[in-house]
XYZ file of C-alpha atoms in Angstrom:
600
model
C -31.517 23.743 28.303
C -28.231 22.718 29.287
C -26.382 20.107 26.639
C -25.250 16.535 28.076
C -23.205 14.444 25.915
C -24.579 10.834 25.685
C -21.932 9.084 27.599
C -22.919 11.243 30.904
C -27.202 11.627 29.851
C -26.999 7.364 29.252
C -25.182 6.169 31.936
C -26.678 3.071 33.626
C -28.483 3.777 36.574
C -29.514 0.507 37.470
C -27.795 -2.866 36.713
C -30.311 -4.068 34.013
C -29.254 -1.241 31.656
C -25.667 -2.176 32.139
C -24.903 -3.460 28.508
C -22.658 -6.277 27.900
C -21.943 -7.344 31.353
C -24.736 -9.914 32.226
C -23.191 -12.183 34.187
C -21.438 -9.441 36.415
C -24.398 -7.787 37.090
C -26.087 -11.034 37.889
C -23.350 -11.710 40.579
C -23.769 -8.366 42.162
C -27.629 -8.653 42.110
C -27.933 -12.022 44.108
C -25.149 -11.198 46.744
C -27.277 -7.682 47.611
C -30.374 -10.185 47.588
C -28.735 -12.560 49.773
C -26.534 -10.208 52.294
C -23.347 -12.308 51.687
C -21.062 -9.356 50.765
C -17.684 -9.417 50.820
C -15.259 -6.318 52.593
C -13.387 -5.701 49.175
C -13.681 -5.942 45.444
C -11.965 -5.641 42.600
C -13.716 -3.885 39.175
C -10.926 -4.590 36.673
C -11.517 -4.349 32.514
C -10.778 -2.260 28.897
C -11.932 2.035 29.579
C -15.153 2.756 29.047
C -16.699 -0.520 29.807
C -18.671 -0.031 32.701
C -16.530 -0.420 35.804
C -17.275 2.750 37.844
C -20.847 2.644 36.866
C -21.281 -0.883 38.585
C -19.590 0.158 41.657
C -21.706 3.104 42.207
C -24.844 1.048 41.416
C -23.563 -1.844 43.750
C -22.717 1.084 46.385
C -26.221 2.610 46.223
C -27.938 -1.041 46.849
C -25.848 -2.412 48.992
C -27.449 0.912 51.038
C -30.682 1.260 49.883
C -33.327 0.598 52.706
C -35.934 -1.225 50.716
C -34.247 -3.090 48.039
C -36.492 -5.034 45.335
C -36.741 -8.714 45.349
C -34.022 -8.478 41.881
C -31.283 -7.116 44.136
C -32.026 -3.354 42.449
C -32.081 0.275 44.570
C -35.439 1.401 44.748
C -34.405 4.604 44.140
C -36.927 5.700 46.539
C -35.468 5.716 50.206
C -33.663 8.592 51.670
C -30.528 6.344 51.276
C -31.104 6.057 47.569
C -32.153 9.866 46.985
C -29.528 11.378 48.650
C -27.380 9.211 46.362
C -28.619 10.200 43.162
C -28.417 14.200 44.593
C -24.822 13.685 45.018
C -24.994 14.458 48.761
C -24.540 10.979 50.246
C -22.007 10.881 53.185
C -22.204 7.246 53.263
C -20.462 6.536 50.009
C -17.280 8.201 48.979
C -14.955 8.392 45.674
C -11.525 8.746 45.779
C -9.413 9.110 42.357
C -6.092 7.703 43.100
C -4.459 9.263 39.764
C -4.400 12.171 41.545
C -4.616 11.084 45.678
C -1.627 8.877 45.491
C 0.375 9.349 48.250
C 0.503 7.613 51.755
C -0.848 10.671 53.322
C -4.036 10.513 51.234
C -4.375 7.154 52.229
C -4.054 7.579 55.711
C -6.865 10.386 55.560
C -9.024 7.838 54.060
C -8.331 5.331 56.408
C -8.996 7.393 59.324
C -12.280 8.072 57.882
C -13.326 4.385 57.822
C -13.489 4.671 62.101
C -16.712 6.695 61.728
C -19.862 4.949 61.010
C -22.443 5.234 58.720
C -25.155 8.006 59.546
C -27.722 6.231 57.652
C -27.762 3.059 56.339
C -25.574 -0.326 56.791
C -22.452 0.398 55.121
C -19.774 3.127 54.666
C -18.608 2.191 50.941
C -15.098 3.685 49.143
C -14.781 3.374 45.816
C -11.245 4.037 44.932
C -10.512 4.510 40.363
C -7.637 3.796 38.681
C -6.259 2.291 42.037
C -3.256 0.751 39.941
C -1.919 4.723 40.317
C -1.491 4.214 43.908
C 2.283 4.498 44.989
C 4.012 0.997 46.904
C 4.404 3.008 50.308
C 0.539 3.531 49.327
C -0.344 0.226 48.739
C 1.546 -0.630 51.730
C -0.363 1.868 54.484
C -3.681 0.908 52.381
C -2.801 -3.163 52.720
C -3.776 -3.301 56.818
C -6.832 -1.932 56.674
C -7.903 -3.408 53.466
C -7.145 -6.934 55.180
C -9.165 -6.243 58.302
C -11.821 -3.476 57.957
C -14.447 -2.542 59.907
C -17.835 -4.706 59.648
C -19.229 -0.952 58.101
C -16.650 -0.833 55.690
C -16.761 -2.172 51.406
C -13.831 -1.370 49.746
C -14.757 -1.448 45.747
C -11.449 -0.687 43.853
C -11.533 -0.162 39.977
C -8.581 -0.073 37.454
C -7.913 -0.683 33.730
C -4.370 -2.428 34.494
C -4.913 -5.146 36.975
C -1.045 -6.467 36.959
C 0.086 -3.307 38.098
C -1.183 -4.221 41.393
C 0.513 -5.765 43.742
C -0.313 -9.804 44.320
C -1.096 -8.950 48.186
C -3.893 -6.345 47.558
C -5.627 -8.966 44.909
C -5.392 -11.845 47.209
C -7.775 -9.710 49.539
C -10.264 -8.531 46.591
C -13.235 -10.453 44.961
C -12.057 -9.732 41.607
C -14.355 -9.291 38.591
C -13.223 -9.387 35.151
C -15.420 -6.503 32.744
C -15.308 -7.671 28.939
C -15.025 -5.628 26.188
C -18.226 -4.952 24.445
C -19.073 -6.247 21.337
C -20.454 -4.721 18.381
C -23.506 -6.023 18.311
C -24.552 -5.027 22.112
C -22.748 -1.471 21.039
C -24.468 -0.654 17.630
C -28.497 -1.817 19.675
C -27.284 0.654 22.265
C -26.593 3.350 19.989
C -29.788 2.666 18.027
C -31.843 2.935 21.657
C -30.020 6.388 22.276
C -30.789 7.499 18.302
C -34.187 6.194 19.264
C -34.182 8.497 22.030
C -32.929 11.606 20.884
C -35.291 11.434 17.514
C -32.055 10.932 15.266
C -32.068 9.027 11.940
C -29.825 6.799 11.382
C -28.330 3.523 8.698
C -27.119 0.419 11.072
C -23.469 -0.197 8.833
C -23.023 3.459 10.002
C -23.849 2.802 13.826
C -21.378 -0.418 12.616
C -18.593 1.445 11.625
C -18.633 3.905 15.097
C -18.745 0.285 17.286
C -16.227 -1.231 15.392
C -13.838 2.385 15.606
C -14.773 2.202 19.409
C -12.771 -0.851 20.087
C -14.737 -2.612 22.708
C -15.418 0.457 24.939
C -18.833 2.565 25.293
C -18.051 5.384 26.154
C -15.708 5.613 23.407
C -18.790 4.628 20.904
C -21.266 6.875 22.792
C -18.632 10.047 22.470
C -18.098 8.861 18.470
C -21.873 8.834 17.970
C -21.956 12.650 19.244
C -19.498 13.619 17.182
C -21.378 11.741 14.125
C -24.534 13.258 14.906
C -23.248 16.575 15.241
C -21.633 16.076 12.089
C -24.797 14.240 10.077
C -27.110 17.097 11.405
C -29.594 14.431 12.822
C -29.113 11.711 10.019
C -26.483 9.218 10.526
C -25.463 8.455 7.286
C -22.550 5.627 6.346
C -20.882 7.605 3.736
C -20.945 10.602 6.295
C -19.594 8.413 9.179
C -16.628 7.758 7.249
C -16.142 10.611 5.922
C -16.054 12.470 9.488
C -14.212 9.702 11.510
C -11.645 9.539 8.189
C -12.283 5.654 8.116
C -11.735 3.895 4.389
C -14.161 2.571 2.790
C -14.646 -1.327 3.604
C -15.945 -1.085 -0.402
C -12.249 -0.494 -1.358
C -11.070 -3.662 0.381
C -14.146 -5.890 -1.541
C -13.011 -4.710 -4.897
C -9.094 -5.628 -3.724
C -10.047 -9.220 -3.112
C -12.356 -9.337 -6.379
C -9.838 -7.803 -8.456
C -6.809 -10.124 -7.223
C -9.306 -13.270 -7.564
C -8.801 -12.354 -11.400
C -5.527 -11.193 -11.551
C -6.330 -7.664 -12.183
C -3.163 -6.020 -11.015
C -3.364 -3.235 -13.099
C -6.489 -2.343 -11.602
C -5.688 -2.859 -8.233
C -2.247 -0.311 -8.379
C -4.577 2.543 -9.505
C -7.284 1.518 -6.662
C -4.146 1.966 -4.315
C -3.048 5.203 -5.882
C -6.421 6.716 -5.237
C -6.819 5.396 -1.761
C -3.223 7.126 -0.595
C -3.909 10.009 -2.794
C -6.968 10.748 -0.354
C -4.760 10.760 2.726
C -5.067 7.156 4.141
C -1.422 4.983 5.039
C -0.564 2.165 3.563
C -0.270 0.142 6.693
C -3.276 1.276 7.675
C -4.809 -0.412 4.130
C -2.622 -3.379 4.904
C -4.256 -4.017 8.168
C -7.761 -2.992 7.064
C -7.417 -5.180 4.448
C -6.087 -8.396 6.607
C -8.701 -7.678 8.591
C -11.168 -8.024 5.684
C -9.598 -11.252 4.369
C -10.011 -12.431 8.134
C -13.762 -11.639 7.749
C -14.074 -13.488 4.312
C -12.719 -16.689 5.799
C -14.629 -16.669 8.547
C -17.320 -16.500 6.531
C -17.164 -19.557 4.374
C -17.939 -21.857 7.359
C -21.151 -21.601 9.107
C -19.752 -22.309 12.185
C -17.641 -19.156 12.079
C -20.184 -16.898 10.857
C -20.829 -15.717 14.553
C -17.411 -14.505 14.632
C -18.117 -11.642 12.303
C -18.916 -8.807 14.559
C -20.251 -6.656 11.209
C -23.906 -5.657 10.461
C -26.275 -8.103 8.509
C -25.820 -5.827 5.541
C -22.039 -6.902 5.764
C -22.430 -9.996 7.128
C -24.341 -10.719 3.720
C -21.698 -9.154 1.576
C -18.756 -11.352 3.491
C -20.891 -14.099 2.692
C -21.067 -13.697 -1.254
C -17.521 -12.968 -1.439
C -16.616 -16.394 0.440
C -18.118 -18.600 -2.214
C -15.830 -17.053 -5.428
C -12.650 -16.960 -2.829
C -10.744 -20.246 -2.381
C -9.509 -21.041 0.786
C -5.921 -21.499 -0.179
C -5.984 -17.946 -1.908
C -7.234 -16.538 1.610
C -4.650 -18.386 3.655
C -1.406 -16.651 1.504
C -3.099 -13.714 1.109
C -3.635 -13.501 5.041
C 0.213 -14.761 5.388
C 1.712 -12.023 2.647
C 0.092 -9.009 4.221
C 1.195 -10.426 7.892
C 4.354 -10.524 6.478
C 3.876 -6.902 4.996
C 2.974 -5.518 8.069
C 5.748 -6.629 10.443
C 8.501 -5.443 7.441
C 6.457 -2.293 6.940
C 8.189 0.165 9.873
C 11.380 -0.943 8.562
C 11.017 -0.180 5.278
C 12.530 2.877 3.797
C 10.082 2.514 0.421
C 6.687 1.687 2.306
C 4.330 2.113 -0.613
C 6.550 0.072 -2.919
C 6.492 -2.856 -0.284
C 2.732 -2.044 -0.313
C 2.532 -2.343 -4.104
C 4.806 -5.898 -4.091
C 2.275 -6.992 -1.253
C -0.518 -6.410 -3.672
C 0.513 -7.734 -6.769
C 1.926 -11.126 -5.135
C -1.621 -11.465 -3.931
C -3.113 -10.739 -6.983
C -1.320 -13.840 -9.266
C -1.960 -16.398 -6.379
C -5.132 -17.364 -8.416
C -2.696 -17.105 -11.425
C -2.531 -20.378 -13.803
C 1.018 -21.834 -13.891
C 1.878 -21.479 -17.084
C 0.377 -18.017 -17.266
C 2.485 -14.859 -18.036
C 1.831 -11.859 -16.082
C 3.932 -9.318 -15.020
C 6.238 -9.604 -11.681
C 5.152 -13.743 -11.832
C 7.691 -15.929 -11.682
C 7.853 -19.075 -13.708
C 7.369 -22.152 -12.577
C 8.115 -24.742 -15.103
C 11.695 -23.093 -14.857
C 13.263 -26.411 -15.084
C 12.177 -27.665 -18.012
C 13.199 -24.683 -19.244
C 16.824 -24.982 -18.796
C 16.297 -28.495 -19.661
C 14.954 -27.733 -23.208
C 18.235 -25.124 -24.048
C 20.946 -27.844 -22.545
C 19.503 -30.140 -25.122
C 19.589 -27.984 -27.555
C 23.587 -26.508 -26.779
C 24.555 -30.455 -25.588
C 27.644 -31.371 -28.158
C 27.090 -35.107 -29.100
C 30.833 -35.690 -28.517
C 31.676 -38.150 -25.198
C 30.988 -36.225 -21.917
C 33.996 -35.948 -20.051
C 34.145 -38.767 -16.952
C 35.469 -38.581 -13.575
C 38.038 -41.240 -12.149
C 36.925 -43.030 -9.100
C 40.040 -43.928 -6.820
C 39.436 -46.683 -4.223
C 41.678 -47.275 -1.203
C 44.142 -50.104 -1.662
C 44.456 -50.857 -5.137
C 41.047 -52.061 -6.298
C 39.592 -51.117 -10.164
C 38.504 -47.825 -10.091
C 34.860 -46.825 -10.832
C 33.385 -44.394 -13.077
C 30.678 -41.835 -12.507
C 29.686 -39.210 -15.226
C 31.191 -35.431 -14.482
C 30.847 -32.040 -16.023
C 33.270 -29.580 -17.160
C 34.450 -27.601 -14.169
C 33.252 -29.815 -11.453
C 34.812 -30.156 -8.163
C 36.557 -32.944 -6.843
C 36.163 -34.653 -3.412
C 39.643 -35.468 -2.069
C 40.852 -38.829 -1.393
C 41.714 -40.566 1.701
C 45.404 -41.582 1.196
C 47.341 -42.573 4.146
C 49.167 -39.915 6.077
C 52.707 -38.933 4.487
C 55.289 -36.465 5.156
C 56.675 -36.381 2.112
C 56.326 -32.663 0.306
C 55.865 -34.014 -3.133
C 55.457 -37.612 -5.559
C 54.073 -39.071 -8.695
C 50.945 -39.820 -8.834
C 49.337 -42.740 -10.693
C 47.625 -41.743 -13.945
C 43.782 -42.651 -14.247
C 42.339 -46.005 -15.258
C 40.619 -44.850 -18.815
C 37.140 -45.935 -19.238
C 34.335 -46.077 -22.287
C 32.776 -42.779 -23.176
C 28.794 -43.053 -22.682
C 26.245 -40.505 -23.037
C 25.373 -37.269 -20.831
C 22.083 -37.721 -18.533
C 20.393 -34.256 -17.883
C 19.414 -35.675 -14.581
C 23.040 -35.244 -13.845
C 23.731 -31.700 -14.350
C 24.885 -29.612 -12.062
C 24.953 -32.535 -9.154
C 26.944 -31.406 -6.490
C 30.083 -32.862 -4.033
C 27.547 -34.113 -1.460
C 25.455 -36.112 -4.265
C 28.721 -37.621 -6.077
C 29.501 -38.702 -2.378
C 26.325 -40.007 -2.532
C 27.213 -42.352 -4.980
C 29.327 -44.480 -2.703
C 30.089 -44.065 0.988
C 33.210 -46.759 0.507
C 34.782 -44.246 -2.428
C 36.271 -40.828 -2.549
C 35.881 -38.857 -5.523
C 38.899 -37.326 -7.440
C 39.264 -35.772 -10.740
C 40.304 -38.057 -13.370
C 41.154 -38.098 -16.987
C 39.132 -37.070 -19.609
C 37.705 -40.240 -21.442
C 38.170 -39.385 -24.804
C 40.684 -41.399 -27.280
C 42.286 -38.080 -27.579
C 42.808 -37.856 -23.824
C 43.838 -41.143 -22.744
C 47.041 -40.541 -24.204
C 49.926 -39.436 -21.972
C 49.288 -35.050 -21.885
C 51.864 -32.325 -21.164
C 50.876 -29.228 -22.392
C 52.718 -26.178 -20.695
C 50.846 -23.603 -18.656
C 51.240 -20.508 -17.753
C 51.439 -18.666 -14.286
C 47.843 -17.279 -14.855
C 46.538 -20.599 -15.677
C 48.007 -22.264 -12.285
C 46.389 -19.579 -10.075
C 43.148 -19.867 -12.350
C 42.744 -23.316 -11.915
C 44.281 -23.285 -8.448
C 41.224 -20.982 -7.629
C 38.547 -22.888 -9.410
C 39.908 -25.984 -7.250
C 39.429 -24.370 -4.184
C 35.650 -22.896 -4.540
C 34.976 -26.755 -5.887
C 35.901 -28.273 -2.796
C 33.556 -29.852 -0.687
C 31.847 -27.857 2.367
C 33.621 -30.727 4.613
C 36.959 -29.184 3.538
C 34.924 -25.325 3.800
C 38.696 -24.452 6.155
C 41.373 -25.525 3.689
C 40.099 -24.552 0.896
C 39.250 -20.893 2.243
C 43.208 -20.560 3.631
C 44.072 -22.458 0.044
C 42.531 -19.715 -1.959
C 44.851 -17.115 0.055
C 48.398 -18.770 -1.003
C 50.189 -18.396 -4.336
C 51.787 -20.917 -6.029
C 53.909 -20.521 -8.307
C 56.114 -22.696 -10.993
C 59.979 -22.850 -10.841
C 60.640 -25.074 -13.168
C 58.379 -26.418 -15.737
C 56.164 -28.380 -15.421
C 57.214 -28.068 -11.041
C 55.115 -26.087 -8.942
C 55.286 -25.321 -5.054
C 53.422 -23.384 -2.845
C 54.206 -21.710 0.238
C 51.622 -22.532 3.674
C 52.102 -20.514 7.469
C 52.708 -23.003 9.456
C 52.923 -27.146 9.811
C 49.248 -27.216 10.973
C 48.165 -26.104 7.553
C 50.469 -28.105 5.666
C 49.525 -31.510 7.296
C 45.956 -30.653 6.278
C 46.986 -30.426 2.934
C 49.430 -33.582 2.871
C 46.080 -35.081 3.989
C 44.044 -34.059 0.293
C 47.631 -34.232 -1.329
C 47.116 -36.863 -3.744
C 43.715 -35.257 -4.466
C 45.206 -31.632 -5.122
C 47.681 -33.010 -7.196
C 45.475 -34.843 -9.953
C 42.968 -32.131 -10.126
C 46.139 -29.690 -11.087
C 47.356 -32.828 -14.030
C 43.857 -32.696 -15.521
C 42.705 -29.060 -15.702
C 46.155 -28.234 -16.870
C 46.552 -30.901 -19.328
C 49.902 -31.900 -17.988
C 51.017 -35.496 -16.443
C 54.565 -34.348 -15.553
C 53.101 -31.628 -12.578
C 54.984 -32.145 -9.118
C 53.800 -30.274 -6.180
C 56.040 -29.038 -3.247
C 54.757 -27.809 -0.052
C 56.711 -25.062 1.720
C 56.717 -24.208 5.398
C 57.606 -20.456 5.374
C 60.432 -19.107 7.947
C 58.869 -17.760 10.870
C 59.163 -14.110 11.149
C 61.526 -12.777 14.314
C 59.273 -11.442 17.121
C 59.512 -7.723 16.763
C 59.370 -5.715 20.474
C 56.277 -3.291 20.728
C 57.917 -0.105 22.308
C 56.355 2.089 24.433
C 55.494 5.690 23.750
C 59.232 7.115 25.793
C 60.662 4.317 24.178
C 59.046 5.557 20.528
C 60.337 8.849 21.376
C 63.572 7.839 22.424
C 64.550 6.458 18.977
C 63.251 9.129 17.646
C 65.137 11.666 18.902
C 68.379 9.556 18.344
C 67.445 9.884 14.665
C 66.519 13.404 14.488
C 68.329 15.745 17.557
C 66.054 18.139 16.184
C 63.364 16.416 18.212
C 64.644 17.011 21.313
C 65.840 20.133 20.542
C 62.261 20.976 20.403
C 61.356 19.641 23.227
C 63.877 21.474 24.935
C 62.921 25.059 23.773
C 59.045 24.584 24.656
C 60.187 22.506 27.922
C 57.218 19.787 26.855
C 56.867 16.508 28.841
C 56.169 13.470 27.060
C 52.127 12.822 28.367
């Protein structure tokens, strides 16, 4: 007896065993019942769900002689036999992957001119019509338009905006769906049923879900199985023959991070890649999984599952020990994993990370696990300031006001920058500046450390900031230590990074000049241009007390230079090049001479 794989042996025949397409078939049924049938439609939908199958149904009762009171062939009439004996000249089938061209078109098109020979109808059913080339579409677009009363047009294709907007305009257009896994795994248990073969339903589960919406897909998958499970459809033999991991592995994963079992969970990985299976694969298997989980905590979702009872059950118990927010960041880090994954030149390391951040989710704060960051960090630091804090005044930080009001006082770190002042706009390269109103010492607040420009700002929108004098006794006192060259540029650098982000453009051309001392305690510095110096004559007075306190000396005067414009040099052309050349070495030419070489 000749073999027939199940997808060809099962096809529908009629439009009640059409699976998953109820209301389609529905349609079809009342407008055979009714006559009302229109000169073109459109099958469009995911492969393998039933599209050709329902236009050769609809063809064969649209012609059948005595149709039943459902809409259905009788499968009894000469129309309907000679159908089903593949000798039927009223209904043809035309594969456009392969009759593309306007000439195959035309063929057809002269065919529609003859009438039927028996019954009402000449019907064309036309696959994968999206194949069909424009100067096709075009020759195919008048007829399809205007046909002959004896003429249905039923067009089918898996890629409906491939085609162009006129043809669909002309088309009743029906939308297949993809089939579920429920309607798949009772159709495969009818055709196990039917073919006397054994089978577990999370087996017939796994081959729907590895189908991906189509039937013929499943129905080809549950040969293969079969063939494979000599006659008893097994789970553990399902995945082992389709290669599929083990939805067990990716239940253990989510147990294991609930209690922060990384070490378990890297050997679980090692064993899953050392059987053959990608990480990316895992990663999506197991998103998928987590998906599955949170659907399952709420009732209301539980019909989104598309899983067997068995698993249904299983998603179910897991949902009560997971929390919700575990599931959410677990669901964002391996989203995150898989978009990074392609790019990654260490996948199974980013795997690994992946795993182990989603492990210490559930992770107490203050517990201590490996690859967790801490998060009482801050008290942290907080604890060794207090214990390295000297007890001796904290340094203070002058507050300049425009016009010659009492300066404030705000509390300042070591090493701190110092927000230039707003002075009034002066040409003048250099000056004396005003030494710093001294004020009581008081004591450090941690809640100060490490504030920044933009919070000393903060402080005051009426004041500028500038670096003042130290406040102890020792400091008040009239300083002028000498420096060195190294300790200008040092502190010339450390002034620059400090500067505000406002100021971001001086200070980066600032850190690029070199200023140097030519006579103690006199320093000048040297800028491009005038542009660059009036920016700085702008911060001047600013510049010139941070320089008096970092280097401990009250005498400091500060010249700005405008550097001498280089002369314009000429660019010379290549002759030109070679010109001056030669008039400095004669050997040149004398070369060129003996090989008689033109200059290119």
């Amino acid at each position: 007896m000749e073999y027939i794989v199940s997808a060809r042996k099962y096809r529908p025949i009629t439009f009640d065993t059409v699976v998953g397409q109820a209301a389609l078939t529905t349609t079809l049924k009342n407008a055979v019942k009714s006559g009302k049938l229109a000169h073109a439609y459109l099958f469009c939908g995911p492969r393998g769900v039933g599209k050709t199958t329902c236009a050769r149904i609809f063809a064969k009762a649209i012609n059948c002689q005595n149709p039943t009171a459902d809409g259905e062939a009788c499968n009894a009439c000469e129309s309907c036999q000679s159908f089903n004996e593949q000798r039927s000249l009223n209904i043809f089938e035309l594969d456009a992957a392969s009759n593309n061209s306007v000439e195959h078109i035309k063929t057809l098109m002269e065919q529609t001119r003859i009438p039927p020979q028996l019954g009402k109808y000449k019907v064309f059913i036309i696959d994968e019509v999206h194949m069909l080339s424009t100067s096709a579409f075009n020759a195919f677009l008048k007829t399809l338009e205007e046909p002959p009363a004896h003429v249905i047009f039923i067009l089918a294709t898996t890629e409906k905006h491939k085609i162009l907007p006129t043809i669909l305009s002309r088309c009743q257009i029906y939308d297949f769906e993809r089939m579920t896994v429920r309607n798949t795994v009772d159709h495969l248990k009818h055709v196990a049923e039917q073919e006397g073969i054994a089978y577990e339903e999370e087996a017939l589960a796994v081959i729907a879900e590895k189908a991906d919406g189509g039937m013929r897909d499943a129905l080809s998958i549950f040969d293969q199985a079969a063939s494979f499970c000599q006659g008893n459809i097994t789970y553990q033999k399902v995945i082992e023959d389709l290669n599929v991991l083990d939805s067990e592995n990716y239940f253990q994963i989510i147990d294991l991070s609930i209690n922060n079992k990384v070490s378990d969970i890297m050997v679980l990985l090692n064993s899953i890649i050392n059987k053959g299976f990608d990480g990316g694969l895992m990663i999506q298997g197991l998103a998928k999984h987590v998906r599955n989980v949170l659907m399952a905590k709420d009732p209301q979702t539980l019909p989104l599952l598309e899983v067997s009872d068995q698993q249904r059950q299983r998603y179910q118990e897991q949902a009560k020990k997971a929390e919700t927010r575990f599931l959410y960041q677990t669901l964002r880090l391996m989203n995150q994993c898989d978009i990074n994954y392609r790019q990654s030149s260490n996948k199974r390391l980013l795997v690994e990370l992946t795993l182990i951040e989603i492990a210490q989710i559930t992770q107490p704060d203050d517990g201590v696990s490996a690859g967790r960051r801490p998060k009482r960090l801050k008290s942290l630091f907080k604890t060794l300031i207090q214990q390295s804090q000297p007890k001796t005044a904290a340094p203070q930080v002058a507050v300049a006001e425009p016009a010659a009001s009492t300066p404030a006082q705000a509390p300042k770190e070591q090493g701190n920058p110092s927000a230039p002042s707003n002075p009034r706009n002066s040409r003048s390269a250099s000056g004396p500046s005003s030494p710093s109103t001294p004020s009581t010492p008081t004591a450090p607040k941690l809640g100060n450390i490490g504030f920044s420009w933009s919070n000393l700002r903060g402080k005051s929108s009426k004041m500028n900031i500038i670096p003042g004098s130290l406040a102890d006794k020792d400091q008040q006192t009239a300083d002028n230590q000498p420096f060195t060259q190294e300790d200008l540029e040092l502190q010339w650098l450390s002034m620059c990074n400090r500067m505000p982000q406002q100021f971001s453009g001086i200070a980066a051309r600032m850190k690029n000049m070199n200023p140097v001392i030519t006579e103690m305690p006199q320093i000048e510095v040297t800028v491009d241009n005038e542009l660059v110096q009036k920016e700085m004559q702008d911060i001047f007075k600013s510049i010139l007390k941070t320089l008096k306190i970092y280097l401990h000396n009250d005498g400091i005067t500060l010249t700005i230079l405008v550097s001498d414009k280089p002369a314009s040099q000429k660019i010379l052309t290549r002759r030109e090049q070679f010109e001056e050349m030669s008039e400095k070495n004669p050997a040149v030419e004398a070369l060129r001479q003996a090989f008689d070489l033109e200059l290119a």
